[in-house]
CSV table of C-alpha atoms in Angstrom, one decimal:
chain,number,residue,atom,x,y,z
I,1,UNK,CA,93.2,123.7,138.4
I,2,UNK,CA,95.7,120.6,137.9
I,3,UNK,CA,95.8,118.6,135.1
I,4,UNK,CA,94.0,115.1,135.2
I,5,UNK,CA,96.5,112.5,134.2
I,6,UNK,CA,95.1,109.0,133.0
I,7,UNK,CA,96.5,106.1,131.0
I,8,UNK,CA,95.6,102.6,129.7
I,9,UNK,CA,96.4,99.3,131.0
I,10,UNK,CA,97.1,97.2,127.9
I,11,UNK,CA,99.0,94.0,129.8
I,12,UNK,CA,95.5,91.9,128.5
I,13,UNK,CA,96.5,93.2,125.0
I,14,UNK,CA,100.1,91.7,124.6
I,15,UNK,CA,99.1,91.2,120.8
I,16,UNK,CA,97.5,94.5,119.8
I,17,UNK,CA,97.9,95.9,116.3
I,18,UNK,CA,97.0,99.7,115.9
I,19,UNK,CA,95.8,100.8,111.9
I,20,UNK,CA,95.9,103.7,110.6
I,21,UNK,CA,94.1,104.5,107.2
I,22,UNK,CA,93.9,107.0,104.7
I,23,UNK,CA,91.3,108.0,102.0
I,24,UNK,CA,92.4,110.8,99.7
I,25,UNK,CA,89.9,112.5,96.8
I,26,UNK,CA,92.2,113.3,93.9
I,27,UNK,CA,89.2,114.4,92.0
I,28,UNK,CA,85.9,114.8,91.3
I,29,UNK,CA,85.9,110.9,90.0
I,30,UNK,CA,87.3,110.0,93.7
I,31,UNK,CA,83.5,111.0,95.3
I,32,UNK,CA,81.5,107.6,94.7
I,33,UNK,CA,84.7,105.9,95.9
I,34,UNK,CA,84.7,107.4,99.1
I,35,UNK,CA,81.1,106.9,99.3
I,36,UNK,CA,81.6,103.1,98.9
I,37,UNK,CA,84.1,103.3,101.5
I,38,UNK,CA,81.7,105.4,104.0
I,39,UNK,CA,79.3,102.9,103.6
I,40,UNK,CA,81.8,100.1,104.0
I,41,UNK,CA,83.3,101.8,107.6
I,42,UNK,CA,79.6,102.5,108.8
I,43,UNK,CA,79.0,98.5,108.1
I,44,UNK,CA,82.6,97.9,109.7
I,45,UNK,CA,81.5,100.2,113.1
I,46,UNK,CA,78.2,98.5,113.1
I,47,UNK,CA,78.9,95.1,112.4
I,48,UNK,CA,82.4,94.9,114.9
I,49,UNK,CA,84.3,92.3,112.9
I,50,UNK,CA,85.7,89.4,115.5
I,51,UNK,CA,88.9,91.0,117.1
I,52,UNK,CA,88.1,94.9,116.6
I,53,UNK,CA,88.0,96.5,119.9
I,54,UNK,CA,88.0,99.8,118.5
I,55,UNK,CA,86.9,102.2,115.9
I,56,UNK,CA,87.3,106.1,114.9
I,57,UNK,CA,87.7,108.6,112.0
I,58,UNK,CA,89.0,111.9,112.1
I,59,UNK,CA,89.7,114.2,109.2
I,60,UNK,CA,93.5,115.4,108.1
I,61,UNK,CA,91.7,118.0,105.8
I,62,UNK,CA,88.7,118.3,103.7
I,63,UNK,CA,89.8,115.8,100.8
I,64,UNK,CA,91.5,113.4,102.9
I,65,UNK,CA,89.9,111.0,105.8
I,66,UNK,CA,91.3,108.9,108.2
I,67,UNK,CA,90.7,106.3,110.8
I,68,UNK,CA,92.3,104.3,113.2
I,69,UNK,CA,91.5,100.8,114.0
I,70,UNK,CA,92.4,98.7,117.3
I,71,UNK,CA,92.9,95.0,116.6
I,72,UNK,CA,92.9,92.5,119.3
I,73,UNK,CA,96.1,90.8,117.3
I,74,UNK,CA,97.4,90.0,113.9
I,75,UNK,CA,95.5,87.0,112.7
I,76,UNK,CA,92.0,88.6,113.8
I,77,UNK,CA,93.5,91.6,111.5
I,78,UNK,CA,94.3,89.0,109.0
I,79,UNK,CA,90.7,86.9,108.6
I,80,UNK,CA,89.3,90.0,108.4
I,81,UNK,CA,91.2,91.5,105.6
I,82,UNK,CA,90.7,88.8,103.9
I,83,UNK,CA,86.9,88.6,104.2
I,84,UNK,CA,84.7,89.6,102.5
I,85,UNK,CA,83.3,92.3,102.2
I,86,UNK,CA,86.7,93.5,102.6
I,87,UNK,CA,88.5,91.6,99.8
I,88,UNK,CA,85.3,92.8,97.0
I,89,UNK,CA,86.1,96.8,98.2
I,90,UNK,CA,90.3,96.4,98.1
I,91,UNK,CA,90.0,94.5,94.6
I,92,UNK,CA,87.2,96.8,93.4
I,93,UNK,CA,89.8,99.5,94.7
I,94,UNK,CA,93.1,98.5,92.6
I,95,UNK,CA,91.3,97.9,89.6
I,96,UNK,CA,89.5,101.3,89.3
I,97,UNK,CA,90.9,104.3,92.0
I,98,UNK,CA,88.9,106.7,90.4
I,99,UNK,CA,91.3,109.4,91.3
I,100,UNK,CA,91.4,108.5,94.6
I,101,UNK,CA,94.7,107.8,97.3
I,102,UNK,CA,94.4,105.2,100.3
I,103,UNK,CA,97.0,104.5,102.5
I,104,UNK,CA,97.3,102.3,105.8
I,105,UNK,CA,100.3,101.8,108.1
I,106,UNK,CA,99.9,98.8,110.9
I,107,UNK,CA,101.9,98.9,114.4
I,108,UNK,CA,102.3,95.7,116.7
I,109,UNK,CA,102.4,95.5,120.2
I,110,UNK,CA,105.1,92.8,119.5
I,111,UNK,CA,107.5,94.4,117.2
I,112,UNK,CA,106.9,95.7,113.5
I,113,UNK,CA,105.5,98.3,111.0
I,114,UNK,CA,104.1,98.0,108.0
I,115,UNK,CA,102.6,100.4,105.3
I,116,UNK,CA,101.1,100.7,101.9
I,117,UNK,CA,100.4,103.6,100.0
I,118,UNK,CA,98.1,103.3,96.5
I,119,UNK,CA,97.7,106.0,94.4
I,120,UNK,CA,98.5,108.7,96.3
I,121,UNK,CA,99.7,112.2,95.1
I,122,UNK,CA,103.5,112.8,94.3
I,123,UNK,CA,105.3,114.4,97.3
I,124,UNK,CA,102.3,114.2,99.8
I,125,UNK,CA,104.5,112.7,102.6
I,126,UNK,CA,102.2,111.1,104.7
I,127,UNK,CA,103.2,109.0,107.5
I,128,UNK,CA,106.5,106.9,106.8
I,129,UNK,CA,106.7,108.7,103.2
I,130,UNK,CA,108.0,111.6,105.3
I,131,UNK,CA,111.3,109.8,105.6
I,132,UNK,CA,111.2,106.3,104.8
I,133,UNK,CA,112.7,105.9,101.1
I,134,UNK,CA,109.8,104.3,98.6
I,135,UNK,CA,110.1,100.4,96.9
I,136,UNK,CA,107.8,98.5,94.9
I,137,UNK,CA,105.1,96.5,96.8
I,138,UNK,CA,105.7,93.3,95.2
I,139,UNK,CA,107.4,90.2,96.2
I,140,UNK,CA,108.1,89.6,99.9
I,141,UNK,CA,106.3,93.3,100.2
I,142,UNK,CA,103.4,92.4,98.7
I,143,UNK,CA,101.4,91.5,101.7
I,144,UNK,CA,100.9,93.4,105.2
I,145,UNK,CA,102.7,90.3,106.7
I,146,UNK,CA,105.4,90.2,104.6
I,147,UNK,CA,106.2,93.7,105.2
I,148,UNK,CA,105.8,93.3,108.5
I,149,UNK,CA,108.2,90.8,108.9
I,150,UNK,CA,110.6,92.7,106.7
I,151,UNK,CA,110.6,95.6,109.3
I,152,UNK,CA,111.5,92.7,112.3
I,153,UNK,CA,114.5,92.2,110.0
């Protein structure tokens, strides 16, 4: 039997952004975390933010989540990040981890990478930590946009 070979169309898409996101227990502490976040994703898949078109987690291992988002384009990423109740679980998130590591790392259609990593473990290389070298997230790379326009050059 042959193999059935299918692809997308994404010409109606010229301003897609693919996320991918990472959640990573550290310890113990890191389990009511990651059950705010659950609950926070199941409202996300449920609710379909303006500008999602697509939604789906996977697991890298039995500590560590991920999903992958599909947005529509960069400022429907962007209201939405800075929503709420996005904005309450990311501040919520940097002032207490609770021995937990999240990551994301952002692709446009247009040109451009981003990536943040927050308290992940020491040499776990994921994604761009693989081979990109690290730098502080502050200044110009303190926001997803600024970063991202960094990468353009």
């Amino acid at each position: 039997m042959q193999a059935q070979r299918t692809t997308v169309d994404l010409t109606a898409y010229p301003d897609l952004m693919v996320v991918m996101l990472g959640f990573r227990l550290r310890g113990l502490r890191a389990i009511p975390a990651m059950m705010a976040i659950g609950k926070g994703l199941g409202e996300i898949a449920r609710r379909h933010p303006d500008g999602l078109l697509h939604h789906e987690g996977f697991l890298f291992g039995w500590n560590h989540v991920g999903i992958r988002q599909y947005w529509r384009d960069p400022a429907a990423l962007a209201a939405f990040t800075r929503s709420e109740p996005h904005g309450g679980w990311w501040r919520s998130f940097l002032r207490n981890p609770r021995q937990a590591g999240f990551w994301h790392e952002a692709y446009s259609m247009r040109g451009g990478m981003e990536a943040i990593y927050v308290n992940m473990p020491e040499g776990t290389d994921i994604g761009m930590t693989g081979f990109a070298p690290a730098r502080d997230a502050g200044g110009a790379f303190m926001t997803a946009a600024g970063r991202m326009a960094a990468a353009r050059g």
